[in-house]
CSV table of C-alpha atoms in Angstrom, one decimal:
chain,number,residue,atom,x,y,z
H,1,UNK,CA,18.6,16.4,79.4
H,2,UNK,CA,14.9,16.5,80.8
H,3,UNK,CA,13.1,15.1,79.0
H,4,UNK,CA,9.9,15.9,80.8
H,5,UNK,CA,10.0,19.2,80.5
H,6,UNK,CA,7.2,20.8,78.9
H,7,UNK,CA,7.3,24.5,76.5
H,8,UNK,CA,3.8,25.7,77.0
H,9,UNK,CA,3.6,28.6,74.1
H,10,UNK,CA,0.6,31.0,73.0
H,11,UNK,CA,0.1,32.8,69.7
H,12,UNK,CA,-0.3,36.7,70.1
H,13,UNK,CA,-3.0,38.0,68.3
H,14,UNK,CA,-2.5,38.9,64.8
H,15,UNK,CA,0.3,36.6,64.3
H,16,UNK,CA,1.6,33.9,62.9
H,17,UNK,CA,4.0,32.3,65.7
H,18,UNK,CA,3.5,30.7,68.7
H,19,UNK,CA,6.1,32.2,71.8
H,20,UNK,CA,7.3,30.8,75.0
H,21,UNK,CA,5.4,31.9,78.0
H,22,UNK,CA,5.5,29.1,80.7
H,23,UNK,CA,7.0,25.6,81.8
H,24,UNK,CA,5.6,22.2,82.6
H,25,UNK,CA,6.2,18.7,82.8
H,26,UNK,CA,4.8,15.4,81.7
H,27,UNK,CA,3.8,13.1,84.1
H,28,UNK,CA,1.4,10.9,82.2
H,29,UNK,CA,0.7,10.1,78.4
H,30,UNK,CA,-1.8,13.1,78.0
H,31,UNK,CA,-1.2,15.4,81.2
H,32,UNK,CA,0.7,18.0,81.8
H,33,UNK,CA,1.8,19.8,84.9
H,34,UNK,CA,2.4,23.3,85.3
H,35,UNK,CA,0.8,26.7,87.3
H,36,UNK,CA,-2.2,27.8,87.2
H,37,UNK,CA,-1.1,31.4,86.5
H,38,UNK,CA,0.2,30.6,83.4
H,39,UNK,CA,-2.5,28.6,81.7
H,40,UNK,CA,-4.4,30.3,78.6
H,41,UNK,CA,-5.4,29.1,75.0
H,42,UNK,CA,-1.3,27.7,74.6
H,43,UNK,CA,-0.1,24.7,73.2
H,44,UNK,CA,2.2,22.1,74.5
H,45,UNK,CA,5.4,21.6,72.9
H,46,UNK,CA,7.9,18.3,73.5
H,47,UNK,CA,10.8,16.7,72.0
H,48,UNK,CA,12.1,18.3,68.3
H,49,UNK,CA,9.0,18.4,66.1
H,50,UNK,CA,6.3,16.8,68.3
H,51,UNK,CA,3.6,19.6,68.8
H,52,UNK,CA,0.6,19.0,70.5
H,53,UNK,CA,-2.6,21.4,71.4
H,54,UNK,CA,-4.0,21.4,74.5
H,55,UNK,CA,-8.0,20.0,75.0
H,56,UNK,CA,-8.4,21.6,78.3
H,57,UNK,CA,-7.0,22.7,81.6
H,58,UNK,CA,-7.8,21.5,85.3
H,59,UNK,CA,-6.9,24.5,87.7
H,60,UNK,CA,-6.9,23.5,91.7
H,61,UNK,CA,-10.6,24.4,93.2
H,62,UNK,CA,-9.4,27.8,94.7
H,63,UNK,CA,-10.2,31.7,95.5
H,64,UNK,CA,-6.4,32.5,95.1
H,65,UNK,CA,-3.5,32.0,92.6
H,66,UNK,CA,-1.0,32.8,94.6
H,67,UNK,CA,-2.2,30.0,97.7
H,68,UNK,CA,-3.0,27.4,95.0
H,69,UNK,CA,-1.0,27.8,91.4
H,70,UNK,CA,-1.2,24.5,90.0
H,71,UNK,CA,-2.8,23.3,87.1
H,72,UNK,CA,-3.3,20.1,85.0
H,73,UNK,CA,-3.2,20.6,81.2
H,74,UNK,CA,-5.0,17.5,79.3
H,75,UNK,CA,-4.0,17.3,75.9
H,76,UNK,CA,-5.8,16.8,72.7
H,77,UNK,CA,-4.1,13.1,72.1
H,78,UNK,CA,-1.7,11.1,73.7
H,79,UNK,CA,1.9,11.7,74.1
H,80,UNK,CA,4.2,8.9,73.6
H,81,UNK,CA,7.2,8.5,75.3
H,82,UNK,CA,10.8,7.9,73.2
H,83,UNK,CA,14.4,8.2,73.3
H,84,UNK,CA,13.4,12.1,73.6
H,85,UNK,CA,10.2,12.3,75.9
H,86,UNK,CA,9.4,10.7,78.9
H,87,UNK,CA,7.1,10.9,82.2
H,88,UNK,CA,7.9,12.2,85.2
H,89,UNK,CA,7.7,11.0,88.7
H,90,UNK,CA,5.4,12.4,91.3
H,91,UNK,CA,7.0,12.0,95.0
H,92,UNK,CA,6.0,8.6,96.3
H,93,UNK,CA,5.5,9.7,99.8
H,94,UNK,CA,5.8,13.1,102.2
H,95,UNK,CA,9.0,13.9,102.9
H,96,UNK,CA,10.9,17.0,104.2
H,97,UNK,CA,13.2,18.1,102.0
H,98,UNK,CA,16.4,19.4,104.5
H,99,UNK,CA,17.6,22.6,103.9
H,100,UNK,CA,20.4,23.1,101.6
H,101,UNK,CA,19.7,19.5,99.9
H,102,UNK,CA,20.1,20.8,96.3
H,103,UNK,CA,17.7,20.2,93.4
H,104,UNK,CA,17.6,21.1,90.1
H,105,UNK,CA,15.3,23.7,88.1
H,106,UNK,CA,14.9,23.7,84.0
H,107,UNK,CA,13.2,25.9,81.7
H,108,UNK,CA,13.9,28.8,78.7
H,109,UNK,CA,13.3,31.5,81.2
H,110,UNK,CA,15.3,34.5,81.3
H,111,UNK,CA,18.8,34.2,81.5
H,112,UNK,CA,19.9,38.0,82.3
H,113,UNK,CA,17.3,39.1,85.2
H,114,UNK,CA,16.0,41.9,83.3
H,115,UNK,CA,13.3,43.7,85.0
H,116,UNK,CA,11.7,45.1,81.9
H,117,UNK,CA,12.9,43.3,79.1
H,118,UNK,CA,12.4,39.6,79.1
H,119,UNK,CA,15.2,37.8,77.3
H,120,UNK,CA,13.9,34.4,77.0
H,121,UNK,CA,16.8,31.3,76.2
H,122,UNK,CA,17.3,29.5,73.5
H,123,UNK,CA,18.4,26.2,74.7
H,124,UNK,CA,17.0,25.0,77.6
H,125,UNK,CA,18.8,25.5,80.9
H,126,UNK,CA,19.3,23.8,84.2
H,127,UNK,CA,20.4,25.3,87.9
H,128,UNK,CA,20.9,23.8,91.0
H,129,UNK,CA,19.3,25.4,93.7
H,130,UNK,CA,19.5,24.6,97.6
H,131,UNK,CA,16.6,24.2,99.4
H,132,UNK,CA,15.7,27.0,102.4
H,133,UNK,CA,14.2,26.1,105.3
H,134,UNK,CA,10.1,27.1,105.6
H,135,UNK,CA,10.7,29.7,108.6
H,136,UNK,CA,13.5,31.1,107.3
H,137,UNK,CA,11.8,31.7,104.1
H,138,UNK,CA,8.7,33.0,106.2
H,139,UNK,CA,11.0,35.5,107.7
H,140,UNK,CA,9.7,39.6,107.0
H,141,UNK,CA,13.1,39.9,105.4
H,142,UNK,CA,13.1,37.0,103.0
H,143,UNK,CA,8.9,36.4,101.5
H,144,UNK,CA,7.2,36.6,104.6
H,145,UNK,CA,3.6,35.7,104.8
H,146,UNK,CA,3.3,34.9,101.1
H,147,UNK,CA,4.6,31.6,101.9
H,148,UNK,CA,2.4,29.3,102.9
H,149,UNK,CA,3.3,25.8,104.2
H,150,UNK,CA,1.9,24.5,100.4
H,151,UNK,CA,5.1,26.0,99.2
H,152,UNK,CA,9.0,25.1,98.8
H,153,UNK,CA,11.6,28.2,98.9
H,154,UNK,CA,15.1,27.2,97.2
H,155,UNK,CA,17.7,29.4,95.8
H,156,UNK,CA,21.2,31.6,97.3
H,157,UNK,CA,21.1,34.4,99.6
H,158,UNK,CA,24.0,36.0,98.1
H,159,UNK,CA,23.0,37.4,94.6
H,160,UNK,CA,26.3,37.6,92.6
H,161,UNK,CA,26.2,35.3,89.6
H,162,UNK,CA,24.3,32.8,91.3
H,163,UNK,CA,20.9,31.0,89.3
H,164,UNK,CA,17.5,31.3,90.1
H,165,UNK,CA,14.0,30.7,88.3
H,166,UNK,CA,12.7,33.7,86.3
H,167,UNK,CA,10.6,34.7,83.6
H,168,UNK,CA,9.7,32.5,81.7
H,169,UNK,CA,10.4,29.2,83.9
H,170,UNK,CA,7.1,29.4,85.7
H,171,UNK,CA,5.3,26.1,85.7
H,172,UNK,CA,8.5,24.3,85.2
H,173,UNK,CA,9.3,21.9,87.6
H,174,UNK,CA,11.7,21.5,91.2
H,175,UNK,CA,13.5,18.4,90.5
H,176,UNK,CA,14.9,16.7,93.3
H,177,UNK,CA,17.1,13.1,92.9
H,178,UNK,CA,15.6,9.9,95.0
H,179,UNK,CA,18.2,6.8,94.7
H,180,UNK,CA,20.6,6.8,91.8
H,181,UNK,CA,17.8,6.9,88.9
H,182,UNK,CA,15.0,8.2,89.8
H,183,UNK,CA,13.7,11.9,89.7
H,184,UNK,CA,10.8,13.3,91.7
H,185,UNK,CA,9.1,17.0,91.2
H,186,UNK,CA,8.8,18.1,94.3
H,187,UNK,CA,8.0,21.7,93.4
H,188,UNK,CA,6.3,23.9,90.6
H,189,UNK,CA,7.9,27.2,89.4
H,190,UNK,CA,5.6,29.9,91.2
H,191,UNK,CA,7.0,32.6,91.7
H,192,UNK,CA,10.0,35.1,92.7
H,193,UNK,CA,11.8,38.5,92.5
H,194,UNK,CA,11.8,40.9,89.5
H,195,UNK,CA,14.6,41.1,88.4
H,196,UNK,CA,15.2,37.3,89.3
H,197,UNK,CA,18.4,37.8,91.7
H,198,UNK,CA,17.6,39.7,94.5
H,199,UNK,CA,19.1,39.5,98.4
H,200,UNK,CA,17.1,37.4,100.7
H,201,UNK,CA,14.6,36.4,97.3
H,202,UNK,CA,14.6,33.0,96.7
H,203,UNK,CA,12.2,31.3,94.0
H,204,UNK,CA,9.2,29.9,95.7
H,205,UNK,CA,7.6,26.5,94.3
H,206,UNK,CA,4.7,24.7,95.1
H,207,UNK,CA,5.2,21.5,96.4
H,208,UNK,CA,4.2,19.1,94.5
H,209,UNK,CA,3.3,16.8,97.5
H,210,UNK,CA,0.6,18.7,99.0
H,211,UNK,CA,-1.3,18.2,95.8
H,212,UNK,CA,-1.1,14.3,95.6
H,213,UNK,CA,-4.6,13.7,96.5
H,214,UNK,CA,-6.2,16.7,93.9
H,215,UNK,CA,-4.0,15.0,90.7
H,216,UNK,CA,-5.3,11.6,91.6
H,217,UNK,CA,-8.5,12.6,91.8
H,218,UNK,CA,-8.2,14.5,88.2
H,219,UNK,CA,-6.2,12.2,86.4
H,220,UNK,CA,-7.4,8.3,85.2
H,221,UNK,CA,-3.9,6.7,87.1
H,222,UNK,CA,-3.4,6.4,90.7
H,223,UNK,CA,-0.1,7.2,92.0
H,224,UNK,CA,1.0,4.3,94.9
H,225,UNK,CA,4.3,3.6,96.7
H,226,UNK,CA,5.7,1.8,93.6
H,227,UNK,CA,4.2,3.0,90.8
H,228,UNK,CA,1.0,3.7,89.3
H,229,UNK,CA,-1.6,2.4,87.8
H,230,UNK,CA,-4.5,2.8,85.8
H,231,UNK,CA,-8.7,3.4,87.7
H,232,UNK,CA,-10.0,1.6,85.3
């Protein structure tokens, strides 16, 4: 049903299988987005049997993960898009996304909020999430100062059976519905809660907009009001 999203996997040592570890999402024929937390030697993983491994990894120029977790992953060859894989759209412009507007998140995270063991899904699942307002999210009760205006807080206050990003969904994308066809990511999985469900703990993304200017500049197509189109 997303056909964007990326499965970014690494092989433990001393064995044979790649795992699940992180999200991400295709926005262009041989670039990937995701965090920059979750980036190691993984590769990237679309569609049924299309398998791709990664040439290298572009993180934003900064001191701290937590300010700055975004990262471009360039794979090895190009991706083509088909009935199962396609790119996704970067927000055309700055807008303010008002609270409680609802959005979707995707990924093979954990399902059961476990705090010590990770259950990771099988299929991969979707949740709507409403957005919360920046100074309500800033608030000492909710995250406090480790949200930074570069970030987008969504998620429910109340904690009984309701969704939220975990494990396992970080560096998945915040997708938000522009006009009946189009989809925008508007935030990256960062981070949240252990335990993934927790009062007054919503799941913090990075928005995707305050970043425009940095993936431009790292990737060979320029994003403009209608569409985008190649530097060269």
């Amino acid at each position: 049903s997303w056909p964007w999203q990326v499965s970014l996997q690494v092989r433990p040592r001393g064995s044979k299988y790649y795992v699940h570890v992180c999200g991400g999402t295709l926005i262009h024929k041989n670039w990937v987005l995701t965090a920059a937390h979750c980036f190691q030697n993984w590769r990237i993983v679309l569609g049924k049997h299309q398998l791709k491994r990664a040439e290298s990894h572009f993180r934003y120029p900064a001191h701290s993960e937590l300010d700055y977790d975004i990262a471009l992953v360039k794979a090895a060859t190009d991706i083509q898009s088909s009935n199962f894989i396609h790119y996704a759209c970067l927000p055309r412009k700055q807008i303010n996304l008002k609270p409680g507007h609802y959005c979707w998140v995707s990924g093979w995270g954990d399902t059961r909020g476990g705090k010590e063991n990770v259950s990771l899904a099988e299929a991969l699942n979707q949740a709507q999430l409403p957005i919360i307002d920046y100074k309500t999210c800033r608030q000492k009760k909710f995250w406090g100062d480790h949200v930074r205006d570069s970030m987008i807080c969504a998620g429910f206050r109340d904690t009984e059976g309701t969704p939220a990003a975990c494990q396992g969904d970080s560096g998945g994308p915040l997708l938000c519905q522009v006009g009946r066809d189009r989809w925008e990511v508007y935030g990256i999985v960062s981070f949240g809660p252990i335990g993934c469900t927790v009062e007054n703990k919503p799941s913090v993304f990075n928005r995707t907009t305050a970043y425009i200017p940095w993936i431009e500049a790292t990737l060979p197509v320029t994003y403009t009001n209608k569409d985008m189109y190649r530097k060269d």
